[in-house]
Structures are given as structure tokens and as C-alpha cells.
Amino acid sequence: MKFNTKVIHGGQHHDPSTGAVMPPVYQTSTFVQTSPGQPLNPDYEYSRAANPTRSALENALASIENGTRGLAFSSGLAATDCVLRSFKAGDEIIAMDDLYGGTYRMFTRIYKDSGIKFHFVDMNDIEKFKSLINENTKLVWVETPTNPLMKLADIQEIAKITKAKKILFAVDNTFATPYLQKPLDLGADIVMHSATKYLGGHSDVIAGALIVKDEALGEQLHFQQFATGATLGPMDSFLVLRGIKTLHLRVERHCENGGKVVEFLNNHPKVKTVYYPGLPSHPYHEIAKKQMSGFGGMVSFTFVSGKKEDAIDFLEKVKVFTLAESLGGVESLANHPALMTHASIPEEKRKEIGITDDLVRLSVGIEDAEDLIEDLKQALA
């Protein structure tokens, strides 16, 4: 199947008992057994281990990322946490220097006393990255594009190194979505999504996902999920699965609108720098062209004045864009990373990687582009 067919049919089956086109919401915690230890259906005995609605979503996740196993979690951070439970004291993890604030917080605060050592590096400095690898390195974690500076990492080049060294390689594919980028095909071992964002697509669910190609790794991660309990409920699974069925249509429009918004911002006298991988001036534009089929709907920009007050004034004046955290929904959102999504990163670290106080992040939705540009125009005036 090609992608547009996969999001609707990939890994999916009509309900065998009723013929329902969409999987029913199996709102049950447990399943009948015919004899002790012998469930009526061998795949289902307790919903923490497996639930038919969640299984339908997980099969769809595996299909659209070209993996063998998908796992659905109660949040993107729960999915990330499941991966980290694979490691022990003395292990080392190399991570991208520009990360979602919640991921950085988990790495540096939740796991800081576990004995796992974290290194943060610009993944485009391949020599620096290589110099951090040693016999204790067990995982490389990247976002591409990153949140909020739209940095990119060359998945294929990093995968060559991790495979040679037998190191696990995980890619947060939330911003790109499997419609624009397929990390497993490029050599990654694990793909993570905050399914809250583009996969769900309607700002009505919190969810996370892991997808892998190696079946043994998938079984290990499933055991860790089952043993710790961060599973996605059946109703939320249904909502994400429904969102996936229109992913291709929505992301096409996000990309189309994103390009128009970027063109407007890039020519506005009050805007200093626009961060968007589709711009030829973007430092990683060539990587984006190589590994992505489109450039997405996430845009960040700074002001000529460099003043935080100008960013706040702009964010208080938008009318079609909504000032709120999160991204990837059908509606356009605007966010101040330093005060909102990345506030958990220390100020000195934010400045080091380029998250300035005048930085604004936009999640460009699927409204009429003309209305979005008019809103930006009046808010910048």
C-alpha cells in the first residue's frame, strides 16, 4: 500500500463479530477465561497487557512507520520513559542539544540520580558526536526537526555510526510525522511520537507511541510498558486511530499553509529570523530535502528588536492563532517557548542553544492561509 491508503487500511480489519468498519471502543478492563489461565481469546486477558481498540491503533502505527511493532502510551513522555527503562547505572546516552522541554526535564531531573550519564550535543557536529561514544554508550536520542529551533539531524549518517557501534538509535518524529519522514527506513531502531500532536490532530487527546522494526526489541519494550502500566485507554486509542485516518490530508494542508506563513514572516520588517527547514537559508535545508518529503507546519521566529516584550505583545494580540501550549492540531497555535513549553530548561541552557526570550513558535493549522496571514499582520502591527 502507498501511504494515503495505509493510514486508512494499514494493519486494519473490520470487526469480526459485527462487521463494524471502525474498531469498537472496548471499554473493558478484563476478559473472560474458560478455565484458570485460559482466556477465551488468547490475545486478551487484561487491558493493561492488551486491549482490542489499542491493538488496532498499534497495528496502524506499525503500518504507517513501516515497523513490525507499535505501542501506544498514555503520553509521549510515557513512551520516552519506557525506552529509558532499558538502561542502568553506568550507561551513557547521547542526545540532541535542542530538545522538547519535557524530554530534557526527564533526562536531567528524573533520571539524574539513576546513574545514567547524559551528553547533549549538536548532532550536525559529527566529529563531536563521535568523540562522545564509548563502550558505555547505549542510546542516541534525536529530534528532527527539533522543538522549537527546527534543527535537523541526518538520520542516515547517524544510523551508520550507531549500527557500526551496536548502539540503539531513537528518533522523535513528532514534528515531521510519518507522512513526511520515516526514520526506521533511514536506519533508526526506535521511533517515538507524541501522538497528542499530529497523529491525533484535533487537540482532544494525550497519547504517545513507540514503533520498532526489531521484533525482540518490540517485545522488550512491550514488557516494560506492561510492567509499569503507562498504557493508552480504549477511548483515547480510538481518537488517535481516527486522527491517523486523515493524517495525510491534514499534513498536506499544514505544509501548504506553513509555506505561506513563512513567506509572509520572512519578508516582514519586524521579523529578524525565521526558523523553517523549507527555507533555502535554513542551515539544514539540504538535509530536509534529502530525508523529508515536505517541510511541515511548525515555524519559529524572532524579532528585529530582540525584546521579550514584543513577543508577548504579539502573542496577546493574535485572534485566529490561539495562545496555548501543544501543536499539531487542526487549529493554529502560538507559543512562547521560554515561558511555556521550554520553561523547565534553565535560562543559561536556553541561551546556549538559541532559545531567546523573543522567540515565538507557531503551529500552523489548516484554516484559510489568508486569514492566518491577516491575523499575523494585525498582531505584528
mmCIF file of N, CA and C in Angstrom, residues 8 53 78 102 105 119 125 198 201 219 224 230 250 262 280 289 314 319 323 326 328-329 340 351 359 368:
data_model
loop_
_atom_site.group_PDB
_atom_site.id
_atom_site.type_symbol
_atom_site.label_atom_id
_atom_site.label_comp_id
_atom_site.label_asym_id
_atom_site.label_seq_id
_atom_site.Cartn_x
_atom_site.Cartn_y
_atom_site.Cartn_z
ATOM 1 N N ILE A 8 -5.498 4.627 6.221
ATOM 2 C CA ILE A 8 -6.895 4.221 6.349
ATOM 3 C C ILE A 8 -7.039 2.714 6.528
ATOM 4 N N THR A 53 -9.039 -2.297 21.071
ATOM 5 C CA THR A 53 -9.019 -0.960 20.463
ATOM 6 C C THR A 53 -7.594 -0.437 20.395
ATOM 7 N N ALA A 78 5.531 9.261 28.511
ATOM 8 C CA ALA A 78 5.464 7.879 28.990
ATOM 9 C C ALA A 78 6.173 6.948 28.017
ATOM 10 N N GLY A 102 10.072 18.913 28.035
ATOM 11 C CA GLY A 102 9.701 17.774 28.878
ATOM 12 C C GLY A 102 10.698 16.634 28.772
ATOM 13 N N ARG A 105 13.773 17.745 30.702
ATOM 14 C CA ARG A 105 13.481 17.657 32.137
ATOM 15 C C ARG A 105 13.560 16.213 32.619
ATOM 16 N N HIS A 119 24.758 13.084 27.611
ATOM 17 C CA HIS A 119 25.551 14.070 26.882
ATOM 18 C C HIS A 119 24.628 14.767 25.896
ATOM 19 N N ASP A 125 27.423 18.228 14.288
ATOM 20 C CA ASP A 125 28.873 18.180 14.513
ATOM 21 C C ASP A 125 29.231 16.701 14.701
ATOM 22 N N TYR A 198 0.277 15.665 15.857
ATOM 23 C CA TYR A 198 -0.270 15.470 14.507
ATOM 24 C C TYR A 198 -1.017 14.151 14.333
ATOM 25 N N GLY A 201 -4.246 14.938 16.107
ATOM 26 C CA GLY A 201 -4.566 16.007 15.178
ATOM 27 C C GLY A 201 -5.703 16.939 15.539
ATOM 28 N N GLU A 219 9.212 -6.643 21.764
ATOM 29 C CA GLU A 219 8.730 -7.464 22.875
ATOM 30 C C GLU A 219 9.275 -6.945 24.202
ATOM 31 N N GLN A 224 8.140 -3.837 29.289
ATOM 32 C CA GLN A 224 8.372 -2.695 30.170
ATOM 33 C C GLN A 224 7.107 -1.841 30.296
ATOM 34 N N ALA A 230 1.941 2.296 31.775
ATOM 35 C CA ALA A 230 1.605 3.567 31.115
ATOM 36 C C ALA A 230 0.929 3.339 29.762
ATOM 37 N N ARG A 250 -4.423 16.276 6.340
ATOM 38 C CA ARG A 250 -4.112 17.391 7.237
ATOM 39 C C ARG A 250 -2.678 17.885 7.057
ATOM 40 N N VAL A 262 5.435 31.316 6.317
ATOM 41 C CA VAL A 262 6.885 31.564 6.317
ATOM 42 C C VAL A 262 7.236 32.666 5.315
ATOM 43 N N PRO A 280 15.499 28.016 1.891
ATOM 44 C CA PRO A 280 16.863 27.766 1.400
ATOM 45 C C PRO A 280 17.935 28.332 2.323
ATOM 46 N N LYS A 289 15.675 18.373 2.569
ATOM 47 C CA LYS A 289 15.319 17.928 1.219
ATOM 48 C C LYS A 289 15.647 16.450 1.015
ATOM 49 N N PHE A 314 2.838 40.524 20.781
ATOM 50 C CA PHE A 314 2.336 39.824 19.601
ATOM 51 C C PHE A 314 1.401 38.679 20.010
ATOM 52 N N LYS A 319 -5.586 36.591 17.097
ATOM 53 C CA LYS A 319 -7.015 36.294 17.243
ATOM 54 C C LYS A 319 -7.391 34.950 16.617
ATOM 55 N N LEU A 323 -3.238 31.358 21.635
ATOM 56 C CA LEU A 323 -2.084 31.295 22.533
ATOM 57 C C LEU A 323 -2.260 30.110 23.461
ATOM 58 N N SER A 326 1.243 23.075 23.167
ATOM 59 C CA SER A 326 0.978 21.972 22.251
ATOM 60 C C SER A 326 1.065 22.437 20.798
ATOM 61 N N GLY A 328 0.212 20.765 16.373
ATOM 62 C CA GLY A 328 -0.214 19.676 15.510
ATOM 63 C C GLY A 328 -1.705 19.487 15.379
ATOM 64 N N GLY A 329 -2.504 20.351 15.995
ATOM 65 C CA GLY A 329 -3.947 20.249 15.844
ATOM 66 C C GLY A 329 -4.422 20.970 14.595
ATOM 67 N N MET A 340 6.827 29.013 28.252
ATOM 68 C CA MET A 340 5.802 27.966 28.211
ATOM 69 C C MET A 340 6.436 26.577 28.056
ATOM 70 N N LYS A 351 19.712 29.921 26.462
ATOM 71 C CA LYS A 351 20.504 30.899 25.710
ATOM 72 C C LYS A 351 21.625 30.214 24.931
ATOM 73 N N LEU A 359 11.746 34.632 21.070
ATOM 74 C CA LEU A 359 11.391 33.555 20.144
ATOM 75 C C LEU A 359 9.916 33.183 20.291
ATOM 76 N N ASP A 368 -7.915 28.809 6.457
ATOM 77 C CA ASP A 368 -7.534 29.523 5.230
ATOM 78 C C ASP A 368 -6.274 30.329 5.500
#
